[in-house]
Structure formats: structure tokens, C-alpha cells
């Protein structure tokens, strides 16, 4: 419960992530693109690609 009572700790977490992104010199657009790709990869693996590959390359 002590951790939850410490609001500054929660604010420090997101700030570190932002700092890391800025430090790397990568624009937010690129970071978002990566996130989108990850989501797409998961969706494809969930059925699209998985189904096609399982079929034997129709």
C-alpha cells in the first residue's frame, strides 16, 4: 500500500520512458510505428499468417 501512496513514483516511471526515447533521438512517429507493427504481427500470427502457413502455402 505504501507504493500506491507514493504518487511521485508513478510519475517518475513515464518520465523515464520519455527521456529514453528522446535520448535515443528517435521521433515519436517511429516509436508509434513500431508499436503498430507489433500489434499487426500479433494479429497475423493469431490467424492470418498462421492459417496460411498451416495450410501448406496455398
PDB file of N, CA and C in Angstrom:
ATOM      1  N   UNK A   1       0.855  -1.199   0.000  1.00  0.00           N
ATOM      2  CA  UNK A   1       0.000   0.000   0.000  1.00  0.00           C
ATOM      3  C   UNK A   1       0.889   1.247   0.000  1.00  0.00           C
ATOM      4  N   UNK A   2       2.056   1.107   0.582  1.00  0.00           N
ATOM      5  CA  UNK A   2       2.970   2.252   0.663  1.00  0.00           C
ATOM      6  C   UNK A   2       3.303   2.732  -0.754  1.00  0.00           C
ATOM      7  N   UNK A   3       3.513   1.804  -1.643  1.00  0.00           N
ATOM      8  CA  UNK A   3       3.878   2.181  -3.012  1.00  0.00           C
ATOM      9  C   UNK A   3       2.743   2.991  -3.647  1.00  0.00           C
ATOM     10  N   UNK A   4       1.535   2.546  -3.435  1.00  0.00           N
ATOM     11  CA  UNK A   4       0.401   3.239  -4.061  1.00  0.00           C
ATOM     12  C   UNK A   4       0.262   4.640  -3.461  1.00  0.00           C
ATOM     13  N   UNK A   5       0.657   4.785  -2.235  1.00  0.00           N
ATOM     14  CA  UNK A   5       0.542   6.089  -1.563  1.00  0.00           C
ATOM     15  C   UNK A   5       1.622   7.046  -2.066  1.00  0.00           C
ATOM     16  N   UNK A   6       2.535   6.549  -2.865  1.00  0.00           N
ATOM     17  CA  UNK A   6       3.638   7.385  -3.382  1.00  0.00           C
ATOM     18  C   UNK A   6       3.351   7.793  -4.830  1.00  0.00           C
ATOM     19  N   UNK A   7       2.648   8.913  -5.025  1.00  0.00           N
ATOM     20  CA  UNK A   7       2.307   9.352  -6.395  1.00  0.00           C
ATOM     21  C   UNK A   7       3.541   9.700  -7.223  1.00  0.00           C
ATOM     22  N   UNK A   8       4.575  10.280  -6.636  1.00  0.00           N
ATOM     23  CA  UNK A   8       5.761  10.668  -7.425  1.00  0.00           C
ATOM     24  C   UNK A   8       6.393   9.469  -8.118  1.00  0.00           C
ATOM     25  N   UNK A   9       6.328   8.312  -7.518  1.00  0.00           N
ATOM     26  CA  UNK A   9       6.938   7.115  -8.110  1.00  0.00           C
ATOM     27  C   UNK A   9       6.253   6.814  -9.449  1.00  0.00           C
ATOM     28  N   UNK A  10       4.937   6.937  -9.482  1.00  0.00           N
ATOM     29  CA  UNK A  10       4.201   6.626 -10.716  1.00  0.00           C
ATOM     30  C   UNK A  10       4.559   7.643 -11.801  1.00  0.00           C
ATOM     31  N   UNK A  11       4.745   8.895 -11.404  1.00  0.00           N
ATOM     32  CA  UNK A  11       5.066   9.936 -12.392  1.00  0.00           C
ATOM     33  C   UNK A  11       6.487   9.745 -12.914  1.00  0.00           C
ATOM     34  N   UNK A  12       7.334   9.187 -12.075  1.00  0.00           N
ATOM     35  CA  UNK A  12       8.743   9.008 -12.469  1.00  0.00           C
ATOM     36  C   UNK A  12       8.834   7.929 -13.554  1.00  0.00           C
ATOM     37  N   UNK A  13       7.955   6.954 -13.504  1.00  0.00           N
ATOM     38  CA  UNK A  13       8.018   5.851 -14.483  1.00  0.00           C
ATOM     39  C   UNK A  13       7.850   6.356 -15.915  1.00  0.00           C
ATOM     40  N   UNK A  14       6.745   7.032 -16.214  1.00  0.00           N
ATOM     41  CA  UNK A  14       6.529   7.503 -17.595  1.00  0.00           C
ATOM     42  C   UNK A  14       7.602   8.493 -18.034  1.00  0.00           C
ATOM     43  N   UNK A  15       8.064   9.300 -17.099  1.00  0.00           N
ATOM     44  CA  UNK A  15       9.084  10.304 -17.445  1.00  0.00           C
ATOM     45  C   UNK A  15      10.353   9.621 -17.929  1.00  0.00           C
ATOM     46  N   UNK A  16      10.713   8.530 -17.300  1.00  0.00           N
ATOM     47  CA  UNK A  16      11.942   7.812 -17.680  1.00  0.00           C
ATOM     48  C   UNK A  16      11.798   7.292 -19.102  1.00  0.00           C
ATOM     49  N   UNK A  17      10.625   6.755 -19.419  1.00  0.00           N
ATOM     50  CA  UNK A  17      10.399   6.211 -20.770  1.00  0.00           C
ATOM     51  C   UNK A  17      10.551   7.328 -21.806  1.00  0.00           C
ATOM     52  N   UNK A  18       9.948   8.493 -21.511  1.00  0.00           N
ATOM     53  CA  UNK A  18      10.035   9.609 -22.463  1.00  0.00           C
ATOM     54  C   UNK A  18      11.484  10.044 -22.628  1.00  0.00           C
ATOM     55  N   UNK A  19      12.178  10.129 -21.517  1.00  0.00           N
ATOM     56  CA  UNK A  19      13.587  10.547 -21.567  1.00  0.00           C
ATOM     57  C   UNK A  19      14.395   9.584 -22.430  1.00  0.00           C
ATOM     58  N   UNK A  20      14.150   8.313 -22.272  1.00  0.00           N
ATOM     59  CA  UNK A  20      14.906   7.308 -23.031  1.00  0.00           C
ATOM     60  C   UNK A  20      14.655   7.508 -24.529  1.00  0.00           C
ATOM     61  N   UNK A  21      13.396   7.722 -24.893  1.00  0.00           N
ATOM     62  CA  UNK A  21      13.067   7.912 -26.313  1.00  0.00           C
ATOM     63  C   UNK A  21      13.758   9.149 -26.866  1.00  0.00           C
ATOM     64  N   UNK A  22      13.739  10.230 -26.107  1.00  0.00           N
ATOM     65  CA  UNK A  22      14.362  11.476 -26.571  1.00  0.00           C
ATOM     66  C   UNK A  22      15.876  11.313 -26.624  1.00  0.00           C
ATOM     67  N   UNK A  23      16.403  10.604 -25.658  1.00  0.00           N
ATOM     68  CA  UNK A  23      17.860  10.415 -25.602  1.00  0.00           C
ATOM     69  C   UNK A  23      18.329   9.640 -26.842  1.00  0.00           C
ATOM     70  N   UNK A  24      17.548   8.684 -27.248  1.00  0.00           N
ATOM     71  CA  UNK A  24      17.921   7.878 -28.419  1.00  0.00           C
ATOM     72  C   UNK A  24      17.849   8.715 -29.695  1.00  0.00           C
ATOM     73  N   UNK A  25      17.041   9.757 -29.669  1.00  0.00           N
ATOM     74  CA  UNK A  25      16.925  10.603 -30.850  1.00  0.00           C
ATOM     75  C   UNK A  25      15.931  10.020 -31.842  1.00  0.00           C
ATOM     76  N   UNK A  26      15.024   9.182 -31.366  1.00  0.00           N
ATOM     77  CA  UNK A  26      14.025   8.587 -32.262  1.00  0.00           C
ATOM     78  C   UNK A  26      12.704   9.339 -32.109  1.00  0.00           C
ATOM     79  N   UNK A  27      12.140   9.829 -33.203  1.00  0.00           N
ATOM     80  CA  UNK A  27      10.882  10.585 -33.145  1.00  0.00           C
ATOM     81  C   UNK A  27       9.740   9.716 -32.638  1.00  0.00           C
ATOM     82  N   UNK A  28       8.706  10.346 -32.065  1.00  0.00           N
ATOM     83  CA  UNK A  28       7.553   9.591 -31.554  1.00  0.00           C
ATOM     84  C   UNK A  28       6.844   8.830 -32.664  1.00  0.00           C
ATOM     85  N   UNK A  29       6.918   9.361 -33.879  1.00  0.00           N
ATOM     86  CA  UNK A  29       6.252   8.681 -35.005  1.00  0.00           C
ATOM     87  C   UNK A  29       6.847   7.293 -35.214  1.00  0.00           C
ATOM     88  N   UNK A  30       8.166   7.220 -35.137  1.00  0.00           N
ATOM     89  CA  UNK A  30       8.838   5.929 -35.343  1.00  0.00           C
ATOM     90  C   UNK A  30       8.452   4.960 -34.234  1.00  0.00           C
ATOM     91  N   UNK A  31       8.426   5.492 -33.012  1.00  0.00           N
ATOM     92  CA  UNK A  31       8.087   4.629 -31.874  1.00  0.00           C
ATOM     93  C   UNK A  31       6.667   4.088 -32.055  1.00  0.00           C
ATOM     94  N   UNK A  32       5.761   4.960 -32.483  1.00  0.00           N
ATOM     95  CA  UNK A  32       4.370   4.528 -32.682  1.00  0.00           C
ATOM     96  C   UNK A  32       4.303   3.480 -33.785  1.00  0.00           C
ATOM     97  N   UNK A  33       5.082   3.687 -34.833  1.00  0.00           N
ATOM     98  CA  UNK A  33       5.079   2.735 -35.942  1.00  0.00           C
ATOM     99  C   UNK A  33       5.481   1.358 -35.440  1.00  0.00           C
ATOM    100  N   UNK A  34       6.502   1.327 -34.604  1.00  0.00           N
ATOM    101  CA  UNK A  34       6.970   0.038 -34.068  1.00  0.00           C
ATOM    102  C   UNK A  34       5.840  -0.631 -33.289  1.00  0.00           C
ATOM    103  N   UNK A  35       5.151   0.155 -32.486  1.00  0.00           N
ATOM    104  CA  UNK A  35       4.049  -0.397 -31.702  1.00  0.00           C
ATOM    105  C   UNK A  35       2.990  -0.971 -32.634  1.00  0.00           C
ATOM    106  N   UNK A  36       2.728  -0.270 -33.713  1.00  0.00           N
ATOM    107  CA  UNK A  36       1.699  -0.732 -34.664  1.00  0.00           C
ATOM    108  C   UNK A  36       2.149  -2.048 -35.292  1.00  0.00           C
ATOM    109  N   UNK A  37       3.405  -2.114 -35.661  1.00  0.00           N
ATOM    110  CA  UNK A  37       3.917  -3.341 -36.282  1.00  0.00           C
ATOM    111  C   UNK A  37       3.763  -4.514 -35.315  1.00  0.00           C
ATOM    112  N   UNK A  38       4.083  -4.269 -34.063  1.00  0.00           N
ATOM    113  CA  UNK A  38       3.982  -5.338 -33.063  1.00  0.00           C
ATOM    114  C   UNK A  38       2.545  -5.842 -32.988  1.00  0.00           C
ATOM    115  N   UNK A  39       1.606  -4.908 -33.002  1.00  0.00           N
ATOM    116  CA  UNK A  39       0.191  -5.282 -32.926  1.00  0.00           C
ATOM    117  C   UNK A  39      -0.196  -6.076 -34.168  1.00  0.00           C
ATOM    118  N   UNK A  40       0.237  -5.606 -35.324  1.00  0.00           N
ATOM    119  CA  UNK A  40      -0.096  -6.289 -36.580  1.00  0.00           C
ATOM    120  C   UNK A  40       0.512  -7.689 -36.569  1.00  0.00           C
ATOM    121  N   UNK A  41       1.753  -7.785 -36.139  1.00  0.00           N
ATOM    122  CA  UNK A  41       2.417  -9.095 -36.094  1.00  0.00           C
ATOM    123  C   UNK A  41       1.600 -10.064 -35.239  1.00  0.00           C
ATOM    124  N   UNK A  42       1.104  -9.556 -34.134  1.00  0.00           N
ATOM    125  CA  UNK A  42       0.334 -10.419 -33.221  1.00  0.00           C
ATOM    126  C   UNK A  42      -0.965 -10.842 -33.911  1.00  0.00           C
ATOM    127  N   UNK A  43      -1.604  -9.902 -34.571  1.00  0.00           N
ATOM    128  CA  UNK A  43      -2.877 -10.216 -35.227  1.00  0.00           C
ATOM    129  C   UNK A  43      -2.659 -11.255 -36.323  1.00  0.00           C
ATOM    130  N   UNK A  44      -1.629 -11.056 -37.116  1.00  0.00           N
ATOM    131  CA  UNK A  44      -1.354 -12.003 -38.203  1.00  0.00           C
ATOM    132  C   UNK A  44      -1.070 -13.391 -37.634  1.00  0.00           C
ATOM    133  N   UNK A  45      -0.235 -13.421 -36.610  1.00  0.00           N
ATOM    134  CA  UNK A  45       0.138 -14.708 -36.004  1.00  0.00           C
ATOM    135  C   UNK A  45      -1.109 -15.370 -35.405  1.00  0.00           C
ATOM    136  N   UNK A  46      -2.068 -14.552 -35.021  1.00  0.00           N
ATOM    137  CA  UNK A  46      -3.272 -15.085 -34.382  1.00  0.00           C
ATOM    138  C   UNK A  46      -4.106 -15.885 -35.385  1.00  0.00           C
ATOM    139  N   UNK A  47      -4.047 -15.514 -36.667  1.00  0.00           N
ATOM    140  CA  UNK A  47      -4.887 -16.245 -37.631  1.00  0.00           C
ATOM    141  C   UNK A  47      -4.378 -16.109 -39.054  1.00  0.00           C
ATOM    142  N   UNK A  48      -4.366 -14.886 -39.580  1.00  0.00           N
ATOM    143  CA  UNK A  48      -3.956 -14.661 -40.976  1.00  0.00           C
ATOM    144  C   UNK A  48      -2.779 -15.516 -41.388  1.00  0.00           C
ATOM    145  N   UNK A  49      -1.586 -15.140 -40.969  1.00  0.00           N
ATOM    146  CA  UNK A  49      -0.381 -15.856 -41.406  1.00  0.00           C
ATOM    147  C   UNK A  49      -0.395 -17.294 -40.905  1.00  0.00           C
ATOM    148  N   UNK A  50      -0.740 -17.471 -39.647  1.00  0.00           N
ATOM    149  CA  UNK A  50      -0.715 -18.817 -39.059  1.00  0.00           C
ATOM    150  C   UNK A  50      -1.569 -19.764 -39.918  1.00  0.00           C
ATOM    151  N   UNK A  51      -2.784 -19.340 -40.245  1.00  0.00           N
ATOM    152  CA  UNK A  51      -3.678 -20.195 -41.035  1.00  0.00           C
ATOM    153  C   UNK A  51      -3.063 -20.521 -42.388  1.00  0.00           C
ATOM    154  N   UNK A  52      -2.555 -19.507 -43.070  1.00  0.00           N
ATOM    155  CA  UNK A  52      -1.991 -19.738 -44.407  1.00  0.00           C
ATOM    156  C   UNK A  52      -0.817 -20.694 -44.331  1.00  0.00           C
ATOM    157  N   UNK A  53       0.070 -20.483 -43.386  1.00  0.00           N
ATOM    158  CA  UNK A  53       1.257 -21.351 -43.276  1.00  0.00           C
ATOM    159  C   UNK A  53       0.825 -22.773 -42.933  1.00  0.00           C
ATOM    160  N   UNK A  54      -0.158 -22.892 -42.066  1.00  0.00           N
ATOM    161  CA  UNK A  54      -0.601 -24.225 -41.647  1.00  0.00           C
ATOM    162  C   UNK A  54      -1.200 -24.969 -42.845  1.00  0.00           C
ATOM    163  N   UNK A  55      -1.853 -24.227 -43.733  1.00  0.00           N
ATOM    164  CA  UNK A  55      -2.495 -24.859 -44.893  1.00  0.00           C
ATOM    165  C   UNK A  55      -1.456 -25.499 -45.806  1.00  0.00           C
ATOM    166  N   UNK A  56      -0.222 -25.040 -45.764  1.00  0.00           N
ATOM    167  CA  UNK A  56       0.796 -25.628 -46.636  1.00  0.00           C
ATOM    168  C   UNK A  56       1.095 -24.693 -47.795  1.00  0.00           C
ATOM    169  N   UNK A  57       0.990 -23.382 -47.589  1.00  0.00           N
ATOM    170  CA  UNK A  57       1.297 -22.429 -48.665  1.00  0.00           C
ATOM    171  C   UNK A  57       0.380 -22.618 -49.851  1.00  0.00           C
ATOM    172  N   UNK A  58      -0.888 -22.320 -49.626  1.00  0.00           N
ATOM    173  CA  UNK A  58      -1.880 -22.484 -50.715  1.00  0.00           C
ATOM    174  C   UNK A  58      -1.493 -21.591 -51.872  1.00  0.00           C
TER     175      UNK A  58
END
